[in-house]
Short mmCIF file of C-alpha atoms in Angstrom, two decimals:
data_model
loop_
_atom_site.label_atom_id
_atom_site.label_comp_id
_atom_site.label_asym_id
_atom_site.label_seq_id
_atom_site.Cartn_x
_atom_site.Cartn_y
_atom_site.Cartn_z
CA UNK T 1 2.91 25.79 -19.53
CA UNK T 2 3.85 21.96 -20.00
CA UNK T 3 3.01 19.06 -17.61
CA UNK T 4 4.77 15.44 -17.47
CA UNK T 5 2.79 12.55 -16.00
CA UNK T 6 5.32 9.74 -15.25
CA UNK T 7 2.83 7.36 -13.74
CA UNK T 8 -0.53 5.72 -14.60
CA UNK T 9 -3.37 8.38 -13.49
CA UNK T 10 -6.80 9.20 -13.52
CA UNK T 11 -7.99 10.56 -17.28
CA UNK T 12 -9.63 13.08 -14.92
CA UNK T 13 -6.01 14.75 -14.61
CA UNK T 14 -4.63 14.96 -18.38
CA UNK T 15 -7.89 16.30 -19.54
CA UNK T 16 -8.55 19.06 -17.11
CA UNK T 17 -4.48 19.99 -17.39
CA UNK T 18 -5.52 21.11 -20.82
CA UNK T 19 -8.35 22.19 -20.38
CA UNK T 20 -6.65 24.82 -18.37
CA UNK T 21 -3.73 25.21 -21.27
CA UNK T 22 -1.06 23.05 -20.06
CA UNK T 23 0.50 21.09 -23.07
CA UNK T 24 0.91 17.65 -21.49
CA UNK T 25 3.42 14.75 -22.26
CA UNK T 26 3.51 10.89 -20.47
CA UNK T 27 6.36 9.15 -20.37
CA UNK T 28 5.89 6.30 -18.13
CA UNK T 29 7.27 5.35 -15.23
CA UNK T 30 10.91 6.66 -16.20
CA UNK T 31 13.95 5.89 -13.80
CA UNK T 32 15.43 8.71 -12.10
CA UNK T 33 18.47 9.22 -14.20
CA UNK T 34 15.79 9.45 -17.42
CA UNK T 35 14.20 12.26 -15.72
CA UNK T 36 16.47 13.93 -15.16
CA UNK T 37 17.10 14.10 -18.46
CA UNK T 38 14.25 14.93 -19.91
CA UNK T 39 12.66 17.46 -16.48
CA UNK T 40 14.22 20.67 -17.67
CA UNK T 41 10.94 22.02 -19.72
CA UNK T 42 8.22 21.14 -17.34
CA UNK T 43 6.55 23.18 -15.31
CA UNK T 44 4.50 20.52 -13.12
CA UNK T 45 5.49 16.89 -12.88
CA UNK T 46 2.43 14.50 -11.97
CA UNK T 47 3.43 11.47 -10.35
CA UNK T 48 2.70 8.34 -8.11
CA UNK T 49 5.52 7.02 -6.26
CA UNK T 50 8.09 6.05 -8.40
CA UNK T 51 11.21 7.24 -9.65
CA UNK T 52 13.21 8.87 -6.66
CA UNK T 53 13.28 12.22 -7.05
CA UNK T 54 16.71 13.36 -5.82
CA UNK T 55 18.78 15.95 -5.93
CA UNK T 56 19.56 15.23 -9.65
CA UNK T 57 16.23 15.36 -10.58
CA UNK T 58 15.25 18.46 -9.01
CA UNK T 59 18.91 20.42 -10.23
CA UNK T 60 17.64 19.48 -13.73
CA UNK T 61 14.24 20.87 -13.12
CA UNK T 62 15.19 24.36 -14.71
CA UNK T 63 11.09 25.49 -14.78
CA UNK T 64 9.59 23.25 -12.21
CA UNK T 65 6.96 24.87 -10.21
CA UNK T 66 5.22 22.00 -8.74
CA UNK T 67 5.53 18.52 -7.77
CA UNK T 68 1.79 16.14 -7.68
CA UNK T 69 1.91 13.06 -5.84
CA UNK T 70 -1.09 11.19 -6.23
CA UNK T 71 -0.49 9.30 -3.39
CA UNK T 72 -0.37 9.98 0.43
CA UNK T 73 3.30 9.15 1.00
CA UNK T 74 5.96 11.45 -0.28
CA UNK T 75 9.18 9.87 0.83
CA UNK T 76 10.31 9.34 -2.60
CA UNK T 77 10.65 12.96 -2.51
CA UNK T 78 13.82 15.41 -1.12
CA UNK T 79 11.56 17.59 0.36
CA UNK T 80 13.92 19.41 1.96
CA UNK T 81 15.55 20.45 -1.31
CA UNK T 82 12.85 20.32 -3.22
CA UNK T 83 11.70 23.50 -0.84
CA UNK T 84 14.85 24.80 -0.94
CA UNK T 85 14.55 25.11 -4.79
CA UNK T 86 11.13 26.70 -4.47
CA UNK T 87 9.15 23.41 -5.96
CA UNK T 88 5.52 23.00 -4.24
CA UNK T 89 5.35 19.33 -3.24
CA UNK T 90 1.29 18.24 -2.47
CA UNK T 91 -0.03 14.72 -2.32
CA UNK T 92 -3.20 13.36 -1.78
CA UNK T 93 -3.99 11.95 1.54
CA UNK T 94 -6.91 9.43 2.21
CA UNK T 95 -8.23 9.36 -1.26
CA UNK T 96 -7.69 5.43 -1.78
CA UNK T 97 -8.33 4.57 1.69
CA UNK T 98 -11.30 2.55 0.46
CA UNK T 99 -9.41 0.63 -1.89
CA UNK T 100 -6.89 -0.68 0.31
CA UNK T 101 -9.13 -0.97 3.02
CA UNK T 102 -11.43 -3.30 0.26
CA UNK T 103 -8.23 -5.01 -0.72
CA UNK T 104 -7.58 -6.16 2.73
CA UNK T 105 -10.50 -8.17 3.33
CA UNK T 106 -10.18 -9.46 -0.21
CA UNK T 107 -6.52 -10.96 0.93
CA UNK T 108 -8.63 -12.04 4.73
CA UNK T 109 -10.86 -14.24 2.79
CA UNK T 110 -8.57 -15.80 0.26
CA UNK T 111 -6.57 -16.68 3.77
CA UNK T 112 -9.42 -17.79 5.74
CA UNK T 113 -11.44 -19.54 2.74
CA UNK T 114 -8.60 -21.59 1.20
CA UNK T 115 -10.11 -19.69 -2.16
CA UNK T 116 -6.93 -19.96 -3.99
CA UNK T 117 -6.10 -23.51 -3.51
CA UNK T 118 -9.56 -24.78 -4.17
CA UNK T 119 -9.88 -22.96 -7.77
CA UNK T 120 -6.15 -24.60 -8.74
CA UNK T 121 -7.01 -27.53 -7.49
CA UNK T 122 -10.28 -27.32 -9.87
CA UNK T 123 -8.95 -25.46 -12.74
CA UNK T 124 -5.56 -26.65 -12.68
CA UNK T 125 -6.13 -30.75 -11.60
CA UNK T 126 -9.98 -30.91 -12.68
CA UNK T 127 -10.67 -31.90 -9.13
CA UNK T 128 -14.26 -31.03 -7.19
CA UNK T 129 -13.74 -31.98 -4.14
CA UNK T 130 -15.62 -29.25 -1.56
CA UNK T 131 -14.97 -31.33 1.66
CA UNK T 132 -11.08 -30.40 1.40
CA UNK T 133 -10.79 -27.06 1.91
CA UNK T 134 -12.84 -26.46 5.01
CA UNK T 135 -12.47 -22.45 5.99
CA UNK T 136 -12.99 -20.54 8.68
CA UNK T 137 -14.77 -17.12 9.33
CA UNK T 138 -13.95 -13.32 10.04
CA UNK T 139 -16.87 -13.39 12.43
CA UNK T 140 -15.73 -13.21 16.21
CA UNK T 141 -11.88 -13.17 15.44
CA UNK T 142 -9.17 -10.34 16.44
CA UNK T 143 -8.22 -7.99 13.56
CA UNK T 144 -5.15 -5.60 14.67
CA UNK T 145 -4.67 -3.33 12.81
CA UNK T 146 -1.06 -1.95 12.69
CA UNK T 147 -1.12 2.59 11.38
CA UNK T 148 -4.44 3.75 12.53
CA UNK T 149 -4.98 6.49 9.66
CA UNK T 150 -7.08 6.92 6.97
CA UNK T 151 -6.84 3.66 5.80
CA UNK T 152 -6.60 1.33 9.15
CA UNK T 153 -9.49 3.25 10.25
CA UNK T 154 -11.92 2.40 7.34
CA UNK T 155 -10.15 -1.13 7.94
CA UNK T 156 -11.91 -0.76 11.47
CA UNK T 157 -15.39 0.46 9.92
CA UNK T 158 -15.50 -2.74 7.71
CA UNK T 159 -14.70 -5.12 10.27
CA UNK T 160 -17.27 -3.86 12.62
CA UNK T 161 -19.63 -5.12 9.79
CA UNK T 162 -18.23 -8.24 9.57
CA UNK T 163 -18.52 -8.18 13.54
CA UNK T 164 -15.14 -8.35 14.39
CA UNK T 165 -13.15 -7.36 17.34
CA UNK T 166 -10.80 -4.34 16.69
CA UNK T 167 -7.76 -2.89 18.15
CA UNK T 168 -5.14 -1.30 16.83
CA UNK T 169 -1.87 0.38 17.62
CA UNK T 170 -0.36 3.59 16.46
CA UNK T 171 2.41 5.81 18.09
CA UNK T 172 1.16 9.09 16.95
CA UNK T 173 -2.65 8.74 17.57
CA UNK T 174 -4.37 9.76 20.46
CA UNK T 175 -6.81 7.59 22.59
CA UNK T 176 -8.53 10.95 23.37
CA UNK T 177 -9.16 11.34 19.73
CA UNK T 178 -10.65 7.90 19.23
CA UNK T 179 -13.68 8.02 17.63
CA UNK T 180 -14.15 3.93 17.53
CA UNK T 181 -16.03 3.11 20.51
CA UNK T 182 -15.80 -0.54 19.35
CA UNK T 183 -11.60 0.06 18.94
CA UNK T 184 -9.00 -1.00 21.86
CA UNK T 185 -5.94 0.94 21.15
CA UNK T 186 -3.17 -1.12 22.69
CA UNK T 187 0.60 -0.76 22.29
CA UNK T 188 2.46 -2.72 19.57
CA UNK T 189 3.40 -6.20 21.29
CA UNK T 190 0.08 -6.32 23.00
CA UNK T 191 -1.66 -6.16 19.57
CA UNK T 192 0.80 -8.76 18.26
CA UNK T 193 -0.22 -11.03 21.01
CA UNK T 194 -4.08 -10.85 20.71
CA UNK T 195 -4.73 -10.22 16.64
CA UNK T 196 -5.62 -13.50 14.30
CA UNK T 197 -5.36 -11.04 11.52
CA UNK T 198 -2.83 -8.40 11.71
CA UNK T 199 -2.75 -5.70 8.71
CA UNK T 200 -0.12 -2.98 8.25
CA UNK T 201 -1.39 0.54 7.24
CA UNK T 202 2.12 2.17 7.77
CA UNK T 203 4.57 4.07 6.30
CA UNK T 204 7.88 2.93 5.45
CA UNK T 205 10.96 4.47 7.82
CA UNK T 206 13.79 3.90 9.69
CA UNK T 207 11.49 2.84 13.20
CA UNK T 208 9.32 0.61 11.25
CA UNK T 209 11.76 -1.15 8.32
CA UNK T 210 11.43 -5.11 9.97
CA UNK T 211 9.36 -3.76 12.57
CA UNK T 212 7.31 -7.49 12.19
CA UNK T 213 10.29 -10.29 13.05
CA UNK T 214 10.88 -13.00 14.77
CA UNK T 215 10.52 -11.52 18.49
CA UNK T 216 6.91 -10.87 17.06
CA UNK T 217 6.04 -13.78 15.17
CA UNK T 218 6.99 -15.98 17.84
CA UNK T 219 4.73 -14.03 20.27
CA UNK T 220 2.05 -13.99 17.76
CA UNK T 221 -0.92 -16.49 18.69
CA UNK T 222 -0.75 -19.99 16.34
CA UNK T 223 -2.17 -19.65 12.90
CA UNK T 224 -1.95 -15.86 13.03
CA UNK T 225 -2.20 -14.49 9.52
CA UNK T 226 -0.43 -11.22 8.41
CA UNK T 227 -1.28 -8.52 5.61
CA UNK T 228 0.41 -5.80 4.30
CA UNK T 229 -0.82 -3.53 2.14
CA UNK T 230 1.54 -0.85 3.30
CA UNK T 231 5.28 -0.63 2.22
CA UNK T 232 7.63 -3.52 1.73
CA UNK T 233 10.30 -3.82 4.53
CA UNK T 234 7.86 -3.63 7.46
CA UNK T 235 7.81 -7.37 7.59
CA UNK T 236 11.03 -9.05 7.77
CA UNK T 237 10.68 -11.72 5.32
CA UNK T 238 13.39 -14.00 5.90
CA UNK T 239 11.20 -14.56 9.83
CA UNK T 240 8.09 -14.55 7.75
CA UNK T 241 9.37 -17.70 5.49
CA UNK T 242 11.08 -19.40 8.78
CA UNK T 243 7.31 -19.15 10.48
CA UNK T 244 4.56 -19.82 7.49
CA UNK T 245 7.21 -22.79 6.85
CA UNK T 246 7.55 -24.02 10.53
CA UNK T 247 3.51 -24.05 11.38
CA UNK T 248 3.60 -21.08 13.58
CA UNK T 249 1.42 -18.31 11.55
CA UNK T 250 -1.10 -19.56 9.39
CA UNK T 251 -0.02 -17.28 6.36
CA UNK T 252 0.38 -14.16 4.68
CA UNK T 253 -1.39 -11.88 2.07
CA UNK T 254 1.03 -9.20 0.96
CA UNK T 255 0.54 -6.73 -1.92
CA UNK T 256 4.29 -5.00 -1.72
CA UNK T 257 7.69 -6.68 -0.98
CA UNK T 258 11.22 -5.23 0.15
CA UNK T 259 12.61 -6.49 -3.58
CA UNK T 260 9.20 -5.48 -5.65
CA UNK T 261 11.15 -3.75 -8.25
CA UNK T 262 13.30 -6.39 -8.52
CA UNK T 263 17.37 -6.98 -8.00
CA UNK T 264 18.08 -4.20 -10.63
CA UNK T 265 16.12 -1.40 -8.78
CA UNK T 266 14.62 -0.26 -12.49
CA UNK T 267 11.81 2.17 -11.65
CA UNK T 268 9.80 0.20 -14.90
CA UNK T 269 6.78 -1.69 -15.67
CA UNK T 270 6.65 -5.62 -15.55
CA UNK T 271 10.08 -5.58 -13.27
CA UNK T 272 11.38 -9.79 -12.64
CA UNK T 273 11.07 -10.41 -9.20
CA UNK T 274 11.48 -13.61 -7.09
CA UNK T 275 11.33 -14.32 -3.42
CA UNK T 276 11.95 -17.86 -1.63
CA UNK T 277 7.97 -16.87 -0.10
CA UNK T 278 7.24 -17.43 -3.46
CA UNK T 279 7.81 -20.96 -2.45
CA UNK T 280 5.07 -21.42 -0.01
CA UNK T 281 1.62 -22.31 -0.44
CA UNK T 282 0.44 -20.37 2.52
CA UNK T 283 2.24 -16.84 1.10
CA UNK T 284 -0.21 -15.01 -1.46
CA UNK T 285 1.79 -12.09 -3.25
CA UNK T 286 -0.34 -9.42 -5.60
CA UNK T 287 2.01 -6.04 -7.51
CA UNK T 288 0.77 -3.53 -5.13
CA UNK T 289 -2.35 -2.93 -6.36
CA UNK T 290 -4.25 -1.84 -3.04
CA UNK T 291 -4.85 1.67 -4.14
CA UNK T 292 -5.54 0.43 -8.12
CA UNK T 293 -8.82 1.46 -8.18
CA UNK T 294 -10.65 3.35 -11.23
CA UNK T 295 -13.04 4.73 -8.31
CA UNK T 296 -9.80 5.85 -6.02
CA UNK T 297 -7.78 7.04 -8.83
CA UNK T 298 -10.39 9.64 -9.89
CA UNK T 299 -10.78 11.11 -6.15
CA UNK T 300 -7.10 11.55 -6.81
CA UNK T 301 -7.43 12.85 -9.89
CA UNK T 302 -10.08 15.50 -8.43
CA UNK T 303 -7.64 16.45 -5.77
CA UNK T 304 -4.74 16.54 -7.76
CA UNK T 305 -6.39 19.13 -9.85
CA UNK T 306 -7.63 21.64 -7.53
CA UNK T 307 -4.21 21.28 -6.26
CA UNK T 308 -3.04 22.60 -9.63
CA UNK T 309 -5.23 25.59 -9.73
CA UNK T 310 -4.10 26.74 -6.56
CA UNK T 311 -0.72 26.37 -7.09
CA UNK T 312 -1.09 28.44 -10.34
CA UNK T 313 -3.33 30.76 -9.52
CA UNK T 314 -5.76 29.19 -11.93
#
C-alpha cells in the first residue's frame, strides 16, 4: 500500500504508516492540478487543508481508499463525490482546540498591552520609554466569543481564569446543552453590542463569508478589538480598514485573511500577499498558525492513525 502526505504533519503519522507497511512519499503542499497528476498510485492521501480536492483530483485517484484531514474542517473536500467514488473522508475534530484557544489570548494581549509597538520602538529606534505604552487588562472586560465549539469553548475555560465575562453566540448550539454556568449565550448582534473582545471560532460558508461588516462594527462598543483565528472572509476587511482607521474599534489580531494565499491562488509555501490592513498600526496579521502546535499536531497525528487502522482493517 502507498501513502502521500501533502502537508506538514506530525512525525507520529509517517512513522506509524510504515510501521504498518505503507510505503510513504511527501510532496508538499502541491496545487490541485499537481495532484492530480501524481494521485493515481496512492492508496491514502494525508492532508491538512490545502489543495482543493475536486472532482479532478478524485477522477485521477485510480486506488484511493481514504482521504485524512488533519484538521476539523473538510470543505476543501467534494464530499459528495468523494462518497460517490467510494473514498472514506475522516478529519480530526477538536484536537488543536488548545492551540487556537492559546493563540487567542496571545493576539488579546499583544492588543491590550501595546507589546508590539513597545519592542519596535526599543529594538527598532533604541528607545526605553515605559510611560508610553500604557495597557489595559483582560480582567473584568466582555469576551464574545463568535462558534461556540471545541475551540470557543476552551476560549471560555481560559477566560474564566483570567476572570472575564463570557458570552457567546452560535446558531446550532443549544442553551439546554450549556455546560458554562459562567456563559450568556446571546444572539449575534447582541454579542456584537456588549463584547470588548470578539473572537471568531467559525467555519467558513455561504451564511458567514462577511458576516462581521459595517452594520456590526458600527454597533460594536468604541475600542472594540476583533480576532480571528477562524477562516478568512468572516470579517469583511475593506469595513475592518474603514473602522481601525476612523477610531471606532481599537484593532484587530487576525491569523487568516480572505487573500492568504495570495492574488495567484497557488496552494504553496511562502505565497506574496499584501493587504491595505497591512497599513495600519492597530492591525496585527500572523500565517495562520493557530493550530501550529508540535503538542496539537501529535493529538492529530494519534487520531489520524487509528483512523487508518480502521479504515484498513489494520
Amino acid at each position: 500500500m502507498k501513502a502521500l502526505i501533502v502537508d506538514y504533519v506530525s512525525d507520529i503519522i509517517e512513522k506509524e504508516l510504515k510501521e504498518l507497511g505503507f510505503e510513504v512519499d511527501k510532496e508538499m503542499l502541491p496545487t490541485s492540478e499537481k495532484l492530480a497528476e501524481i494521485i493515481a498510485p496512492y492508496d491514502l492521501l494525508v492532508m491538512r487543508v490545502d489543495p482543493f480536492i475536486d472532482k479532478n483530483v478524485l477522477d485521477s485517484a485510480k486506488n484511493l481508499k481514504a482521504i485524512m484531514v488533519g484538521s476539523t474542517g473538510t470543505n476543501h473536500i467534494d464530499l459528495e463525490y468523494a462518497k460517490e467514488k467510494g473514498i472514506e473522508v475522516c478529519n480530526s475534530p477538536g484536537q488543536n482546540a488548545n492551540a487556537v484557544a492559546e493563540l487567542v489570548f496571545c493576539k488579546a494581549l499583544d492588543l491590550y498591552r501595546n507589546s508590539y509597538q513597545a519592542q519596535h520602538e526599543i529594538k527598532e529606534d533604541g528607545i526605553w520609554n515605559k510611560y508610553r505604552w500604557i495597557g489595559r487588562e483582560l480582567r473584568n472586560k466582555t469576551m464574545g466569543i463568535v462558534g461556540f465549539g471545541a475551540i470557543g469553548r476552551r476560549v471560555a475555560e481560559i477566560a474564566r481564569v483570567f476572570k472575564m465575562d463570557v458570552v457567546a453566540y452560535d446558531p446550532f448550539y443549544k442553551p439546554q446543552n450549556n455546560d458554562f454556568d459562567f456563559v450568556e449565550l446571546l444572539d449575534f448582534d447582541e454579542l456584537c453590542k456588549r463584547a470588548d473582545i470578539i473572537t471568531l471560532h467559525l467555519p467558513l460558508t455561504p451564511d458567514t463569508k462577511n458576516m462581521i461588516s459595517d452594520k456590526q462594527m458600527e454597533e460594536m462598543k468604541d475600542g472594540t478589538v476583533l480576532i480571528n483565528a477562524a477562516r478568512g472572509g468572516i470579517i469583511d476587511e475593506e469595513a475592518l480598514y474603514k473602522y481601525i482607521k476612523n477610531g471606532k474599534l481599537g484593532g484587530a489580531n487576525l491569523d487568516t485573511l480572505a487573500d492568504e494565499l495570495g492574488s495567484g491562488g497557488l496552494d504553496t509555501q511562502d505565497v506574496k500577499v499584501s493587504s491595505p490592513l497591512f497599513e495600519l498600526d492597530r492591525v496585527y496579521v500572523t500565517p495562520h498558525i493557530g493550530g501550529s502546535t508540535i503538542d496539537a499536531q501529535d493529538d492529530i497525528g494519534r487520531v489520524v492513525m487509528t483512523n487508518v487502522k480502521k479504515v484498513f482493517n489494520l
